[in-house]
Amino acid sequence: MSQIVEPAATRRAFVVGGIGLAASLALPRTAQSAQSPADINLAASPGRWPLVGEQNLETNVWNYNGRIPGPEIRVRQGEPVRIVVENKLDEETTVHWHGIRLSNAMDGVPGLTQPPIKPGETFTYEFTPPDAGTFWYHPHADSLRQLGRGLAGALIVEEASPVAVDRDILWMLSDWRLDSEGQIFGGFGNAMEAAMSGRVGNTVTINGALSNEVAVRAGERIRLRLANCALARIMALRFDGHKPWVVAIDGQPCEPHQPGSGRILLGPAMRVDLIIDMRGEPGRRYHVTDDFYDGLAYWLTQLAYDDKPSVRAHPLDAPVSLPRNPLTEPDLTSAEHHVLTLQGGMMGGGGMMGMGGMHGMSHRASWAINGKSMTGDGHAGMPPLLTLQLGRTYVLTLRNETAWWHPMHLHGYSFQVLTRNGSPVPHRQWADTILIPPKQSADIAFVANNPGDWMLHCHVTDHQVSGMMTVLRVA
Ligand code: C2O
Ligand code: CU
């Protein structure tokens, strides 16, 4: 559990002028935006969107193609994708395809992998996703404001043959800091907040709207793809009365397992694919609760069963694993080992830790990796912290010396999660973003088979832009 800078109101505490709560969320559609994978257009622009569900109350947002979240892009594993991004904002942007193993020039980091897309200009991203799974896209320029005002969407890469479920649905979870008029507070990049939890908001939406309930049917098996698109909010979801199976993490299939605690932990940028058998009673409702922050539990939505009898006479057997993606197994016998130490931030009690002595701290820097702080969203000439030899296996120990949680993301790769605090991690877990609790560590491994300059940073956006970022060069 952790602390946040200011108490986030529970979702139920957010009342707009006495107007009632959001109407029930329509069931998420699975392919409403499926376009020809050959040519997809995305336009980033300012817009308005009814986040809190009231027709007369629209929030000023920035979005893709006029909607929150951006269009759900569905493509097939191994088939080429071409996405033309048009910038209709009045500042530069880029798009990062989070978790996709693509060539460096398509990775969307301004300065480092491409020139930023200027207002009025376009950039065409082309790649062939090697892995099936749940991925997402977001800007990598002025990230705090662009992501915090709504620029994000899902990128689903479908398996060659569909997995046996009755329905495949997606929850894009976003966290907003709204004022009493339902508008997004400014003040992005507050230095005090940046040195602590980052900008945690007060309103969590599912697929761009507050959700009162999600309709389900007794007996059905649902694949639920969860994506945490928040700037900073960590989530721990519990499904009352249900026992979800975790079948994939960050898009990569793992051995299906039911977390002992029943909680699904999701740091910013993380995705988890669940398989849930709807074994509740017809006509009943069950809360989905997020209780990550001490004393700030709230319910996110309810699973609302219709009155009809179960669609199946007998409960289903345990789900089978998803087909594995073509990842190269690390060769641990010949691996080279490096330690990356996460440093900085405000201590629980208030004092700054280690600020004076750190080399390379700029004015805005609150965080560092191995004593160095890279700030911002990406720029030209970032010197790599390490140069990795193409084709070699690397084991990185990520050691969190701070008093805060950090979801650490490596671009261009999925890595195997070997150990946490020295103990083996079960269920064959791969990830692109790993959440590391305060004072804990994790060992990850990957084969450096994708050449280029790749970002490694915390996905609490305030932490990234204030120093918890570095570059790994693979050459
Ligand atoms: Cu989703 Cu550099 O991040
Ligand atoms: Cu962090």
Tab-separated table of C-alpha atoms and ligand atoms in Angstrom:
chain	number	residue	atom	x	y	z
A	1	MET	CA	0.000	0.000	0.000
A	2	SER	CA	1.143	3.503	-0.528
A	3	GLN	CA	0.312	7.105	0.028
A	4	ILE	CA	-0.742	9.728	-2.398
A	5	VAL	CA	-0.237	13.438	-2.225
A	6	GLU	CA	-3.782	14.488	-1.749
A	7	PRO	CA	-6.645	12.252	-0.857
A	8	ALA	CA	-8.314	11.194	-4.049
A	9	ALA	CA	-12.015	11.551	-3.662
A	10	THR	CA	-13.775	8.275	-4.092
A	11	ARG	CA	-15.588	8.044	-7.333
A	12	ARG	CA	-18.884	8.287	-5.482
A	13	ALA	CA	-17.807	11.561	-3.937
A	14	PHE	CA	-17.579	13.215	-7.294
A	15	VAL	CA	-20.889	14.954	-7.732
A	16	VAL	CA	-21.560	17.469	-10.398
A	17	GLY	CA	-24.082	20.007	-9.179
A	18	GLY	CA	-26.277	17.328	-7.723
A	19	ILE	CA	-26.737	15.598	-11.035
A	20	GLY	CA	-27.218	11.869	-10.743
A	21	LEU	CA	-24.604	9.286	-11.432
A	22	ALA	CA	-23.647	8.153	-14.822
A	23	ALA	CA	-26.049	5.977	-16.677
A	24	SER	CA	-24.972	2.425	-17.112
A	25	LEU	CA	-22.145	1.950	-19.486
A	26	ALA	CA	-23.033	0.199	-22.642
A	27	LEU	CA	-21.126	-3.007	-23.024
A	28	PRO	CA	-17.775	-2.256	-24.506
A	29	ARG	CA	-17.717	-3.119	-28.139
A	30	THR	CA	-14.985	-5.396	-29.260
A	31	ALA	CA	-14.240	-4.142	-32.696
A	32	GLN	CA	-16.143	-0.945	-33.217
A	33	SER	CA	-13.184	0.711	-34.792
A	34	ALA	CA	-11.631	-2.116	-36.644
A	35	GLN	CA	-10.385	-0.587	-39.818
A	36	SER	CA	-8.438	-2.097	-42.571
A	37	PRO	CA	-5.070	-2.909	-41.003
A	38	ALA	CA	-3.520	-1.636	-44.168
A	39	ASP	CA	-4.404	1.995	-43.523
A	40	ILE	CA	-5.457	3.514	-40.241
A	41	ASN	CA	-5.796	7.231	-39.614
A	42	LEU	CA	-5.380	8.803	-36.216
A	43	ALA	CA	-5.828	12.506	-35.621
A	44	ALA	CA	-4.857	14.049	-32.293
A	45	SER	CA	-6.918	17.128	-31.519
A	46	PRO	CA	-8.694	19.037	-28.789
A	47	GLY	CA	-12.260	17.913	-28.225
A	48	ARG	CA	-15.046	17.395	-25.737
A	49	TRP	CA	-16.207	14.168	-24.174
A	50	PRO	CA	-18.891	13.203	-21.609
A	51	LEU	CA	-16.540	11.545	-19.123
A	52	VAL	CA	-18.938	11.845	-16.226
A	53	GLY	CA	-21.839	10.674	-18.329
A	54	GLU	CA	-24.006	13.763	-18.296
A	55	GLN	CA	-25.098	14.932	-21.681
A	56	ASN	CA	-24.928	18.598	-20.823
A	57	LEU	CA	-21.568	18.226	-19.236
A	58	GLU	CA	-18.719	17.577	-21.497
A	59	THR	CA	-15.123	17.708	-20.412
A	60	ASN	CA	-12.575	19.524	-22.532
A	61	VAL	CA	-10.100	16.863	-23.540
A	62	TRP	CA	-7.461	16.081	-26.109
A	63	ASN	CA	-8.233	12.923	-28.006
A	64	TYR	CA	-7.702	10.738	-31.046
A	65	ASN	CA	-10.392	10.778	-33.726
A	66	GLY	CA	-12.722	12.728	-31.463
A	67	ARG	CA	-13.218	10.021	-28.872
A	68	ILE	CA	-12.059	8.851	-25.432
A	69	PRO	CA	-10.363	6.468	-25.459
A	70	GLY	CA	-8.959	6.688	-28.966
A	71	PRO	CA	-10.152	4.125	-31.495
A	72	GLU	CA	-9.525	0.542	-30.556
A	73	ILE	CA	-7.100	-0.576	-33.202
A	74	ARG	CA	-7.401	-4.295	-33.907
A	75	VAL	CA	-4.848	-5.960	-36.103
A	76	ARG	CA	-3.652	-9.472	-36.792
A	77	GLN	CA	-0.439	-10.912	-35.473
A	78	GLY	CA	2.272	-10.858	-38.112
A	79	GLU	CA	0.394	-8.612	-40.537
A	80	PRO	CA	1.776	-5.210	-41.498
A	81	VAL	CA	0.146	-2.117	-40.036
A	82	ARG	CA	0.276	1.404	-41.407
A	83	ILE	CA	-0.979	4.211	-39.196
A	84	VAL	CA	-1.009	7.816	-40.347
A	85	VAL	CA	-0.985	10.187	-37.387
A	86	GLU	CA	-2.102	13.742	-37.965
A	87	ASN	CA	-1.319	16.397	-35.391
A	88	LYS	CA	-4.216	18.808	-34.936
A	89	LEU	CA	-2.966	20.005	-31.557
A	90	ASP	CA	-1.160	23.292	-31.271
A	91	GLU	CA	1.973	21.621	-29.938
A	92	GLU	CA	4.269	18.822	-31.060
A	93	THR	CA	3.337	15.204	-30.514
A	94	THR	CA	4.399	11.633	-31.329
A	95	VAL	CA	2.785	8.234	-30.816
A	96	HIS	CA	4.446	5.415	-28.912
A	97	TRP	CA	3.086	1.894	-29.491
A	98	HIS	CA	3.535	0.668	-25.972
A	99	GLY	CA	4.749	-2.925	-25.736
A	100	ILE	CA	5.007	-3.610	-29.463
A	101	ARG	CA	8.371	-5.005	-30.496
A	102	LEU	CA	8.955	-2.856	-33.544
A	103	SER	CA	11.883	-1.192	-35.241
A	104	ASN	CA	13.440	1.709	-33.396
A	105	ALA	CA	12.463	4.328	-35.982
A	106	MET	CA	8.761	3.563	-35.315
A	107	ASP	CA	8.979	3.796	-31.521
A	108	GLY	CA	7.693	7.346	-31.242
A	109	VAL	CA	10.248	8.948	-28.951
A	110	PRO	CA	10.789	12.583	-29.995
A	111	GLY	CA	14.371	13.455	-30.810
A	112	LEU	CA	15.635	9.972	-30.039
A	113	THR	CA	13.796	7.948	-32.706
A	114	GLN	CA	11.995	10.538	-34.833
A	115	PRO	CA	11.498	14.274	-35.186
A	116	PRO	CA	8.379	15.296	-33.281
A	117	ILE	CA	5.244	15.753	-35.390
A	118	LYS	CA	4.654	19.489	-35.643
A	119	PRO	CA	1.169	20.982	-35.528
A	120	GLY	CA	-0.537	20.436	-38.865
A	121	GLU	CA	1.885	17.721	-39.912
A	122	THR	CA	1.564	13.962	-40.207
A	123	PHE	CA	3.820	11.005	-39.556
A	124	THR	CA	3.293	7.480	-40.813
A	125	TYR	CA	4.061	4.587	-38.520
A	126	GLU	CA	4.611	1.216	-40.133
A	127	PHE	CA	5.313	-2.006	-38.307
A	128	THR	CA	4.403	-5.676	-38.205
A	129	PRO	CA	3.468	-6.744	-34.686
A	130	PRO	CA	5.229	-10.031	-33.922
A	131	ASP	CA	3.209	-10.697	-30.773
A	132	ALA	CA	-0.504	-11.145	-30.218
A	133	GLY	CA	-1.868	-9.450	-27.125
A	134	THR	CA	-3.201	-6.337	-25.445
A	135	PHE	CA	-1.118	-3.251	-26.177
A	136	TRP	CA	-1.828	0.463	-26.229
A	137	TYR	CA	-0.723	3.716	-27.753
A	138	HIS	CA	-0.108	7.142	-26.306
A	139	PRO	CA	1.913	10.296	-27.028
A	140	HIS	CA	5.542	10.554	-26.002
A	141	ALA	CA	5.695	14.341	-26.136
A	142	ASP	CA	4.507	16.668	-23.378
A	143	SER	CA	3.346	13.389	-21.881
A	144	LEU	CA	1.918	14.757	-18.670
A	145	ARG	CA	-0.552	16.991	-20.434
A	146	GLN	CA	-1.161	14.928	-23.561
A	147	LEU	CA	-1.827	11.671	-21.730
A	148	GLY	CA	-3.420	13.469	-18.788
A	149	ARG	CA	-5.912	15.208	-21.098
A	150	GLY	CA	-6.931	11.958	-22.721
A	151	LEU	CA	-4.663	10.929	-25.594
A	152	ALA	CA	-4.567	7.125	-25.353
A	153	GLY	CA	-6.057	4.133	-27.104
A	154	ALA	CA	-5.837	0.357	-27.230
A	155	LEU	CA	-3.950	-1.646	-29.815
A	156	ILE	CA	-5.162	-5.232	-29.802
A	157	VAL	CA	-3.166	-7.771	-31.763
A	158	GLU	CA	-5.352	-10.794	-32.356
A	159	GLU	CA	-4.140	-14.353	-32.156
A	160	ALA	CA	-4.188	-16.302	-35.404
A	161	SER	CA	-7.022	-18.434	-34.076
A	162	PRO	CA	-9.456	-16.995	-31.562
A	163	VAL	CA	-9.410	-18.112	-27.955
A	164	ALA	CA	-12.496	-19.960	-26.727
A	165	VAL	CA	-14.468	-17.367	-24.794
A	166	ASP	CA	-18.019	-16.104	-25.137
A	167	ARG	CA	-16.988	-12.469	-25.206
A	168	ASP	CA	-13.741	-10.528	-25.497
A	169	ILE	CA	-13.979	-7.119	-23.869
A	170	LEU	CA	-11.618	-4.308	-23.036
A	171	TRP	CA	-11.521	-1.901	-20.123
A	172	MET	CA	-9.283	1.073	-20.721
A	173	LEU	CA	-8.920	2.491	-17.232
A	174	SER	CA	-8.147	6.190	-17.020
A	175	ASP	CA	-7.730	8.489	-14.055
A	176	TRP	CA	-8.709	12.139	-14.257
A	177	ARG	CA	-8.355	15.052	-11.913
A	178	LEU	CA	-11.636	16.868	-12.384
A	179	ASP	CA	-12.959	20.004	-10.760
A	180	SER	CA	-16.546	20.444	-9.630
A	181	GLU	CA	-17.509	21.478	-13.165
A	182	GLY	CA	-16.143	18.234	-14.546
A	183	GLN	CA	-13.174	19.956	-16.175
A	184	ILE	CA	-9.592	18.787	-15.993
A	185	PHE	CA	-7.495	20.683	-13.488
A	186	GLY	CA	-4.358	22.302	-14.886
A	187	GLY	CA	-1.201	22.393	-12.845
A	188	PHE	CA	0.451	19.445	-14.547
A	189	GLY	CA	4.019	18.891	-13.413
A	190	ASN	CA	3.704	20.100	-9.825
A	191	ALA	CA	7.200	19.577	-8.390
A	192	MET	CA	6.078	18.398	-4.968
A	193	GLU	CA	3.726	15.870	-6.490
A	194	ALA	CA	6.401	14.753	-8.950
A	195	ALA	CA	8.682	13.865	-6.042
A	196	MET	CA	5.948	11.739	-4.474
A	197	SER	CA	3.148	9.675	-6.025
A	198	GLY	CA	2.777	11.699	-9.212
A	199	ARG	CA	-0.512	13.184	-10.308
A	200	VAL	CA	-3.173	10.838	-9.003
A	201	GLY	CA	-6.654	12.015	-9.978
A	202	ASN	CA	-10.105	11.757	-8.435
A	203	THR	CA	-12.195	10.088	-11.146
A	204	VAL	CA	-11.546	6.699	-12.734
A	205	THR	CA	-13.318	5.870	-15.972
A	206	ILE	CA	-13.784	2.683	-17.973
A	207	ASN	CA	-13.570	3.223	-21.721
A	208	GLY	CA	-13.995	6.970	-21.303
A	209	ALA	CA	-16.976	7.095	-18.945
A	210	LEU	CA	-17.848	6.597	-15.316
A	211	SER	CA	-19.355	3.147	-15.085
A	212	ASN	CA	-22.215	2.161	-12.855
A	213	GLU	CA	-22.562	-1.377	-14.126
A	214	VAL	CA	-21.481	-3.770	-16.808
A	215	ALA	CA	-24.098	-6.264	-17.964
A	216	VAL	CA	-23.145	-9.937	-17.783
A	217	ARG	CA	-24.901	-13.258	-18.157
A	218	ALA	CA	-24.633	-16.183	-15.753
A	219	GLY	CA	-22.363	-18.937	-17.028
A	220	GLU	CA	-20.559	-16.970	-19.704
A	221	ARG	CA	-16.785	-16.929	-19.974
A	222	ILE	CA	-15.329	-13.506	-20.647
A	223	ARG	CA	-11.861	-12.483	-21.664
A	224	LEU	CA	-11.403	-9.131	-19.993
A	225	ARG	CA	-8.473	-7.060	-21.176
A	226	LEU	CA	-7.478	-4.488	-18.579
A	227	ALA	CA	-5.205	-1.568	-19.411
A	228	ASN	CA	-4.164	1.062	-16.902
A	229	CYS	CA	-3.753	4.287	-18.875
A	230	ALA	CA	-3.457	6.552	-15.834
A	231	LEU	CA	-0.683	9.094	-15.430
A	232	ALA	CA	0.105	7.879	-11.948
A	233	ARG	CA	-2.685	5.911	-10.275
A	234	ILE	CA	-1.842	2.333	-9.347
A	235	MET	CA	-4.867	0.052	-9.179
A	236	ALA	CA	-5.592	-3.202	-7.350
A	237	LEU	CA	-8.844	-4.662	-8.593
A	238	ARG	CA	-10.966	-7.188	-6.746
A	239	PHE	CA	-13.927	-8.867	-8.397
A	240	ASP	CA	-16.338	-9.660	-5.584
A	241	GLY	CA	-17.735	-13.174	-5.847
A	242	HIS	CA	-15.491	-14.077	-8.798
A	243	LYS	CA	-12.152	-15.747	-9.301
A	244	PRO	CA	-10.444	-14.341	-12.379
A	245	TRP	CA	-7.640	-16.202	-14.104
A	246	VAL	CA	-4.661	-14.151	-15.193
A	247	VAL	CA	-3.779	-15.427	-18.675
A	248	ALA	CA	-1.535	-12.655	-20.016
A	249	ILE	CA	0.553	-9.828	-18.616
A	250	ASP	CA	1.440	-6.856	-20.811
A	251	GLY	CA	0.120	-8.805	-23.767
A	252	GLN	CA	2.390	-11.803	-23.182
A	253	PRO	CA	0.698	-15.085	-22.263
A	254	CYS	CA	1.619	-16.578	-18.887
A	255	GLU	CA	0.530	-19.793	-17.223
A	256	PRO	CA	-3.092	-19.204	-16.202
A	257	HIS	CA	-3.247	-18.583	-12.476
A	258	GLN	CA	-5.546	-17.123	-9.861
A	259	PRO	CA	-3.737	-14.578	-7.709
A	260	GLY	CA	-3.822	-15.775	-4.129
A	261	SER	CA	-4.959	-12.414	-2.833
A	262	GLY	CA	-7.619	-12.161	-5.511
A	263	ARG	CA	-6.259	-8.703	-6.332
A	264	ILE	CA	-5.165	-7.739	-9.813
A	265	LEU	CA	-2.371	-5.220	-9.463
A	266	LEU	CA	-2.037	-2.748	-12.320
A	267	GLY	CA	0.557	-0.021	-12.325
A	268	PRO	CA	0.354	2.733	-14.931
A	269	ALA	CA	0.818	1.336	-18.467
A	270	MET	CA	0.364	-2.272	-17.353
A	271	ARG	CA	-2.133	-4.627	-18.988
A	272	VAL	CA	-3.565	-7.851	-17.669
A	273	ASP	CA	-5.785	-10.218	-19.623
A	274	LEU	CA	-8.228	-12.087	-17.428
A	275	ILE	CA	-10.531	-14.971	-18.077
A	276	ILE	CA	-13.553	-14.744	-15.808
A	277	ASP	CA	-16.280	-17.333	-15.524
A	278	MET	CA	-19.490	-15.582	-14.578
A	279	ARG	CA	-20.536	-17.822	-11.735
A	280	GLY	CA	-22.640	-15.271	-9.886
A	281	GLU	CA	-26.383	-15.545	-9.418
A	282	PRO	CA	-28.781	-14.293	-12.061
A	283	GLY	CA	-30.246	-10.945	-11.068
A	284	ARG	CA	-27.435	-10.060	-8.669
A	285	ARG	CA	-24.758	-7.383	-8.775
A	286	TYR	CA	-21.155	-7.715	-7.703
A	287	HIS	CA	-18.746	-4.878	-7.070
A	288	VAL	CA	-15.443	-4.468	-8.783
A	289	THR	CA	-13.348	-2.605	-6.232
A	290	ASP	CA	-10.009	-0.844	-6.435
A	291	ASP	CA	-8.394	-0.842	-3.009
A	292	PHE	CA	-4.777	-0.063	-3.798
A	293	TYR	CA	-4.427	3.084	-1.684
A	294	ASP	CA	-4.901	2.711	2.043
A	295	GLY	CA	-8.260	4.007	3.125
A	296	LEU	CA	-9.233	5.081	-0.390
A	297	ALA	CA	-11.005	2.027	-1.732
A	298	TYR	CA	-13.835	2.761	-4.153
A	299	TRP	CA	-15.889	0.639	-6.449
A	300	LEU	CA	-15.106	0.966	-10.084
A	301	THR	CA	-18.222	-0.673	-11.459
A	302	GLN	CA	-20.558	-3.611	-10.830
A	303	LEU	CA	-21.011	-6.822	-12.718
A	304	ALA	CA	-24.769	-6.811	-13.232
A	305	TYR	CA	-26.291	-10.213	-13.978
A	306	ASP	CA	-29.454	-10.330	-15.979
A	307	ASP	CA	-32.251	-12.605	-14.811
A	308	LYS	CA	-31.706	-15.324	-17.348
A	309	PRO	CA	-30.468	-18.746	-16.267
A	310	SER	CA	-26.891	-19.804	-16.849
A	311	VAL	CA	-25.843	-20.219	-20.456
A	312	ARG	CA	-24.179	-23.516	-19.517
A	313	ALA	CA	-25.333	-26.517	-17.570
A	314	HIS	CA	-21.863	-27.273	-16.188
A	315	PRO	CA	-19.060	-24.972	-15.111
A	316	LEU	CA	-16.151	-24.846	-17.527
A	317	ASP	CA	-12.773	-26.385	-16.788
A	318	ALA	CA	-9.808	-24.157	-16.057
A	319	PRO	CA	-8.841	-22.047	-19.048
A	320	VAL	CA	-5.989	-23.214	-21.219
A	321	SER	CA	-2.991	-21.025	-21.830
A	322	LEU	CA	-2.970	-18.635	-24.731
A	323	PRO	CA	-0.621	-19.529	-27.573
A	324	ARG	CA	2.868	-18.264	-26.838
A	325	ASN	CA	4.417	-15.423	-28.776
A	326	PRO	CA	7.707	-15.803	-30.671
A	327	LEU	CA	9.945	-14.493	-27.893
A	328	THR	CA	13.559	-15.576	-27.700
A	329	GLU	CA	14.345	-17.330	-24.437
A	330	PRO	CA	17.179	-15.666	-22.540
A	331	ASP	CA	20.334	-17.721	-22.231
A	332	LEU	CA	21.012	-17.268	-18.547
A	333	THR	CA	24.261	-19.193	-18.581
A	334	SER	CA	25.972	-16.570	-20.729
A	335	ALA	CA	24.050	-13.523	-19.544
A	336	GLU	CA	25.703	-10.249	-18.662
A	337	HIS	CA	24.392	-8.690	-15.472
A	338	HIS	CA	23.790	-5.016	-14.636
A	339	VAL	CA	22.191	-3.281	-11.696
A	340	LEU	CA	19.935	-0.279	-12.232
A	341	THR	CA	19.245	1.557	-9.007
A	342	LEU	CA	16.157	3.742	-8.784
A	343	GLN	CA	16.806	6.756	-6.618
A	344	GLY	CA	15.351	10.007	-5.360
A	345	GLY	CA	11.930	11.255	-4.402
A	346	MET	CA	10.480	12.586	-1.222
A	347	MET	CA	10.780	10.386	1.810
A	348	GLY	CA	7.594	9.435	3.619
A	349	GLY	CA	8.540	11.901	6.347
A	350	GLY	CA	9.294	14.846	4.104
A	351	GLY	CA	13.042	15.233	3.565
A	352	MET	CA	14.610	14.878	0.143
A	353	MET	CA	16.885	11.941	-0.181
A	354	GLY	CA	20.147	11.953	-1.995
A	355	MET	CA	19.460	15.122	-3.908
A	356	GLY	CA	22.736	16.880	-3.161
A	357	GLY	CA	25.100	14.213	-4.276
A	358	MET	CA	23.549	13.081	-7.490
A	359	HIS	CA	25.430	13.710	-10.617
A	360	GLY	CA	23.615	15.241	-13.519
A	361	MET	CA	20.562	16.476	-11.639
A	362	SER	CA	18.907	19.303	-13.464
A	363	HIS	CA	16.704	21.854	-11.823
A	364	ARG	CA	13.558	19.812	-12.264
A	365	ALA	CA	15.064	16.459	-11.413
A	366	SER	CA	13.605	14.593	-8.473
A	367	TRP	CA	14.571	11.086	-9.518
A	368	ALA	CA	17.531	9.268	-10.978
A	369	ILE	CA	18.714	5.909	-12.270
A	370	ASN	CA	22.274	5.046	-11.222
A	371	GLY	CA	22.825	8.645	-10.190
A	372	LYS	CA	21.773	10.175	-13.506
A	373	SER	CA	18.572	12.020	-14.260
A	374	MET	CA	17.158	12.249	-17.745
A	375	THR	CA	14.181	14.533	-17.758
A	376	GLY	CA	11.356	15.210	-20.174
A	377	ASP	CA	9.843	12.999	-22.827
A	378	GLY	CA	12.791	12.256	-25.060
A	379	HIS	CA	15.179	14.436	-27.001
A	380	ALA	CA	18.118	14.195	-29.324
A	381	GLY	CA	21.526	13.236	-28.043
A	382	MET	CA	20.489	11.309	-24.949
A	383	PRO	CA	23.602	9.352	-24.008
A	384	PRO	CA	22.956	5.673	-23.309
A	385	LEU	CA	23.470	4.404	-19.780
A	386	LEU	CA	24.525	1.035	-21.176
A	387	THR	CA	25.427	-0.282	-24.586
A	388	LEU	CA	24.205	-3.832	-25.042
A	389	GLN	CA	25.659	-6.212	-27.539
A	390	LEU	CA	23.228	-7.302	-30.217
A	391	GLY	CA	22.138	-10.897	-29.642
A	392	ARG	CA	23.443	-11.243	-26.102
A	393	THR	CA	21.304	-12.062	-23.052
A	394	TYR	CA	21.138	-9.430	-20.318
A	395	VAL	CA	19.900	-9.700	-16.764
A	396	LEU	CA	19.013	-6.368	-15.201
A	397	THR	CA	18.427	-5.984	-11.500
A	398	LEU	CA	16.034	-3.105	-10.940
A	399	ARG	CA	16.615	-2.012	-7.383
A	400	ASN	CA	14.170	0.485	-5.942
A	401	GLU	CA	15.872	2.421	-3.171
A	402	THR	CA	13.047	4.912	-2.926
A	403	ALA	CA	9.967	5.138	-0.745
A	404	TRP	CA	7.624	5.013	-3.771
A	405	TRP	CA	6.301	2.496	-6.292
A	406	HIS	CA	7.670	2.545	-9.823
A	407	PRO	CA	6.234	0.803	-12.916
A	408	MET	CA	9.398	0.524	-15.011
A	409	HIS	CA	8.923	0.248	-18.762
A	410	LEU	CA	11.441	-0.841	-21.374
A	411	HIS	CA	10.703	0.122	-24.971
A	412	GLY	CA	11.133	-2.292	-27.865
A	413	TYR	CA	11.209	-5.455	-25.773
A	414	SER	CA	9.277	-7.859	-23.642
A	415	PHE	CA	11.421	-9.193	-20.830
A	416	GLN	CA	11.142	-12.267	-18.685
A	417	VAL	CA	10.539	-11.567	-15.009
A	418	LEU	CA	12.974	-13.882	-13.234
A	419	THR	CA	12.889	-12.993	-9.563
A	420	ARG	CA	11.552	-10.519	-7.040
A	421	ASN	CA	13.742	-9.836	-4.025
A	422	GLY	CA	15.714	-12.897	-5.027
A	423	SER	CA	12.746	-15.306	-5.120
A	424	PRO	CA	11.722	-16.916	-8.398
A	425	VAL	CA	8.591	-15.503	-10.032
A	426	PRO	CA	6.142	-18.274	-10.970
A	427	HIS	CA	3.813	-18.698	-13.972
A	428	ARG	CA	6.349	-17.848	-16.675
A	429	GLN	CA	5.776	-14.132	-16.628
A	430	TRP	CA	6.935	-11.775	-19.339
A	431	ALA	CA	6.249	-8.058	-19.283
A	432	ASP	CA	7.197	-4.702	-20.725
A	433	THR	CA	6.373	-2.760	-17.553
A	434	ILE	CA	7.222	-4.061	-14.109
A	435	LEU	CA	5.856	-2.551	-10.917
A	436	ILE	CA	8.473	-2.403	-8.198
A	437	PRO	CA	7.329	-1.675	-4.648
A	438	PRO	CA	9.359	0.608	-2.350
A	439	LYS	CA	12.698	-0.844	-1.249
A	440	GLN	CA	12.234	-3.962	-3.378
A	441	SER	CA	13.996	-5.330	-6.397
A	442	ALA	CA	13.358	-7.478	-9.439
A	443	ASP	CA	15.566	-9.289	-11.908
A	444	ILE	CA	14.501	-9.256	-15.537
A	445	ALA	CA	16.091	-10.920	-18.544
A	446	PHE	CA	15.952	-10.497	-22.293
A	447	VAL	CA	17.954	-11.165	-25.402
A	448	ALA	CA	19.134	-7.863	-26.861
A	449	ASN	CA	17.917	-8.731	-30.348
A	450	ASN	CA	16.269	-5.452	-31.355
A	451	PRO	CA	18.865	-2.827	-32.288
A	452	GLY	CA	18.486	0.862	-31.467
A	453	ASP	CA	18.292	3.374	-28.650
A	454	TRP	CA	15.517	2.273	-26.316
A	455	MET	CA	13.976	4.186	-23.461
A	456	LEU	CA	13.727	2.665	-20.035
A	457	HIS	CA	11.665	4.779	-17.681
A	458	CYS	CA	9.136	4.885	-14.928
A	459	HIS	CA	5.587	5.107	-16.263
A	460	VAL	CA	4.406	7.297	-13.431
A	461	THR	CA	4.608	10.169	-15.860
A	462	ASP	CA	5.741	12.753	-13.313
A	463	HIS	CA	8.595	10.454	-12.324
A	464	GLN	CA	9.635	9.945	-15.927
A	465	VAL	CA	9.703	13.626	-16.811
A	466	SER	CA	11.526	14.533	-13.618
A	467	GLY	CA	14.399	12.142	-14.050
A	468	MET	CA	13.534	8.455	-13.762
A	469	MET	CA	14.426	7.693	-17.336
A	470	THR	CA	17.406	6.377	-19.204
A	471	VAL	CA	18.424	4.967	-22.577
A	472	LEU	CA	19.758	1.509	-23.357
A	473	ARG	CA	21.587	1.216	-26.668
A	474	VAL	CA	21.563	-2.110	-28.473
A	475	ALA	CA	24.163	-2.267	-31.183
B	1	C2O	CU1	4.189	3.802	-22.514
B	1	C2O	CU2	7.962	5.475	-22.904
B	1	C2O	O1	6.089	4.655	-22.687
B	2	CU	CU	8.239	6.033	-10.637
